CSV table of C-alpha atoms in Angstrom, one decimal:
chain,number,residue,atom,x,y,z
A,102,MET,CA,-74.7,3.5,-32.7
A,103,LYS,CA,-75.4,5.5,-35.8
A,104,LEU,CA,-74.9,3.8,-39.1
A,105,ASN,CA,-73.3,7.0,-40.5
A,106,ASN,CA,-70.5,6.8,-37.9
A,107,LEU,CA,-69.9,3.1,-38.5
A,108,VAL,CA,-69.5,3.7,-42.3
A,109,ARG,CA,-67.1,6.6,-41.6
A,110,ALA,CA,-65.1,4.4,-39.2
A,111,ALA,CA,-64.8,1.7,-41.9
A,112,ILE,CA,-63.7,4.3,-44.4
A,113,PHE,CA,-61.0,5.7,-42.0
A,114,ALA,CA,-59.8,2.2,-41.2
A,115,ALA,CA,-59.6,1.2,-44.8
A,116,LEU,CA,-57.8,4.5,-45.6
A,117,ALA,CA,-55.3,4.0,-42.8
A,118,ILE,CA,-54.5,0.4,-44.1
A,119,GLY,CA,-54.4,1.6,-47.7
A,120,VAL,CA,-52.0,4.4,-47.2
A,121,GLY,CA,-49.9,2.1,-45.0
A,122,PHE,CA,-49.5,-0.5,-47.7
A,123,SER,CA,-49.1,2.1,-50.5
A,124,LEU,CA,-46.2,3.8,-48.8
A,125,LEU,CA,-44.6,0.6,-47.5
A,126,LEU,CA,-41.5,0.6,-49.7
A,127,ILE,CA,-40.7,4.3,-49.1
A,128,PRO,CA,-38.4,4.6,-46.1
A,129,ASN,CA,-39.3,6.9,-43.2
A,130,ILE,CA,-42.7,7.9,-44.5
A,131,GLU,CA,-45.9,6.6,-43.0
A,132,LEU,CA,-49.3,8.1,-42.9
A,133,VAL,CA,-51.1,5.5,-40.8
A,134,THR,CA,-50.6,7.5,-37.6
A,135,VAL,CA,-52.0,10.8,-39.0
A,136,THR,CA,-55.0,9.0,-40.5
A,137,ILE,CA,-55.8,7.4,-37.2
A,138,PHE,CA,-55.3,10.8,-35.4
A,139,ILE,CA,-57.7,12.5,-37.9
A,140,SER,CA,-60.2,9.7,-37.4
A,141,GLY,CA,-60.3,10.4,-33.7
A,142,LEU,CA,-60.5,14.1,-34.4
A,143,THR,CA,-63.4,13.7,-36.7
A,144,LEU,CA,-65.4,10.9,-35.0
A,145,GLY,CA,-64.4,11.2,-31.3
A,146,SER,CA,-62.1,9.3,-29.0
A,147,ALA,CA,-64.1,6.0,-28.8
A,148,TRP,CA,-64.3,5.7,-32.6
A,149,GLY,CA,-60.7,6.8,-32.9
A,150,MET,CA,-59.6,4.0,-30.5
A,151,VAL,CA,-61.6,1.4,-32.4
A,152,ILE,CA,-60.2,2.6,-35.7
A,153,GLY,CA,-56.7,2.7,-34.4
A,154,GLY,CA,-56.8,-0.8,-33.0
A,155,THR,CA,-58.5,-2.4,-36.0
A,156,ALA,CA,-56.4,-0.7,-38.6
A,157,GLU,CA,-53.1,-1.5,-36.8
A,158,ILE,CA,-54.1,-5.1,-36.2
A,159,ILE,CA,-54.8,-5.6,-39.9
A,160,PHE,CA,-51.8,-3.5,-41.2
A,161,SER,CA,-49.2,-5.1,-38.8
A,162,SER,CA,-50.4,-8.7,-39.1
A,163,LEU,CA,-50.7,-8.7,-42.9
A,164,ASN,CA,-47.5,-6.7,-43.6
A,165,PRO,CA,-45.6,-8.4,-46.4
A,166,LEU,CA,-42.2,-7.1,-45.2
A,167,GLY,CA,-42.6,-8.9,-41.9
A,168,SER,CA,-45.7,-9.6,-39.9
A,169,GLY,CA,-45.9,-8.2,-36.4
A,170,LEU,CA,-47.3,-11.5,-35.2
A,171,SER,CA,-43.8,-13.0,-35.3
A,172,PHE,CA,-42.9,-10.8,-32.3
A,173,PRO,CA,-46.0,-10.4,-30.0
A,174,PRO,CA,-44.7,-7.7,-27.7
A,175,LEU,CA,-43.9,-5.4,-30.6
A,176,PHE,CA,-47.3,-6.2,-32.2
A,177,PHE,CA,-49.2,-5.4,-29.0
A,178,SER,CA,-47.3,-2.2,-28.4
A,179,GLN,CA,-48.0,-1.0,-32.0
A,180,VAL,CA,-51.7,-1.7,-31.5
A,181,LEU,CA,-51.8,0.0,-28.1
A,182,SER,CA,-49.9,3.0,-29.5
A,183,MET,CA,-52.5,3.5,-32.3
A,184,ILE,CA,-55.3,3.1,-29.8
A,185,ILE,CA,-53.8,5.9,-27.8
A,186,ILE,CA,-53.3,8.1,-30.8
A,187,GLY,CA,-56.9,7.7,-31.8
A,188,ALA,CA,-58.0,8.6,-28.3
A,189,ILE,CA,-55.7,11.7,-28.2
A,190,GLY,CA,-57.3,12.8,-31.5
A,191,GLY,CA,-60.7,12.5,-29.9
A,192,TRP,CA,-59.6,14.3,-26.7
A,193,LEU,CA,-58.3,17.2,-28.7
A,194,ARG,CA,-61.5,17.5,-30.8
A,195,PRO,CA,-62.9,20.5,-28.9
A,196,ILE,CA,-59.6,22.4,-29.5
A,197,PHE,CA,-58.8,21.6,-33.2
A,198,TYR,CA,-62.0,20.6,-34.9
A,199,ARG,CA,-63.0,23.9,-36.5
A,200,THR,CA,-64.7,24.9,-39.7
A,201,GLU,CA,-61.9,27.5,-40.4
A,202,PHE,CA,-58.2,26.9,-39.9
A,203,SER,CA,-55.8,29.6,-38.8
A,204,PHE,CA,-52.0,29.6,-38.6
A,205,ILE,CA,-52.2,29.1,-34.8
A,206,THR,CA,-54.5,26.0,-35.3
A,207,LEU,CA,-52.1,24.5,-37.9
A,208,PHE,CA,-49.1,25.2,-35.7
A,209,GLY,CA,-50.9,23.6,-32.7
A,210,LEU,CA,-51.7,20.5,-34.8
A,211,GLY,CA,-48.1,20.2,-35.9
A,212,PHE,CA,-46.8,20.6,-32.4
A,213,THR,CA,-49.3,18.0,-31.1
A,214,GLY,CA,-48.1,15.5,-33.8
A,215,LEU,CA,-44.5,16.1,-32.8
A,216,PHE,CA,-45.3,15.7,-29.1
A,217,VAL,CA,-47.3,12.5,-29.5
A,218,THR,CA,-44.7,11.0,-31.8
A,219,CYS,CA,-41.9,11.7,-29.4
A,220,LEU,CA,-44.0,10.5,-26.5
A,221,LEU,CA,-45.1,7.2,-28.0
A,222,TYR,CA,-42.2,6.3,-30.3
A,223,THR,CA,-39.2,7.0,-28.2
A,224,SER,CA,-38.2,4.4,-25.7
A,225,PRO,CA,-35.2,4.4,-23.3
A,226,SER,CA,-32.2,2.4,-24.4
A,227,PRO,CA,-31.3,-0.8,-22.6
A,228,ARG,CA,-28.0,0.8,-21.9
A,229,ASP,CA,-29.6,3.6,-19.9
A,230,SER,CA,-30.6,1.3,-17.0
């Protein structure tokens, strides 16, 4: 394990937690997910998974508006979702991690974010079963 990657992982985890708490009172805006995705994109899928799990455990358990620990199934699903998002960022690293961005790359990143959000954050309604 390189010390450089460990320091970058700590910075990404602190950044994800910090932007989560700083935008806590603004409805419908959260940047934790994109920070974890970018950490996976930058450091790889293994580090993205570690950062996603660590940042979400800290953010959700210490949330002043309601701790995720009060409802364990929700807490574990949030942590698992962020682990998956960090892994997806690492898996897409060969496609999107470039020195120069083009319109196609930015469109691809936007579509990937929309797809991952719809995949992980939509669940069937209990009335559907």
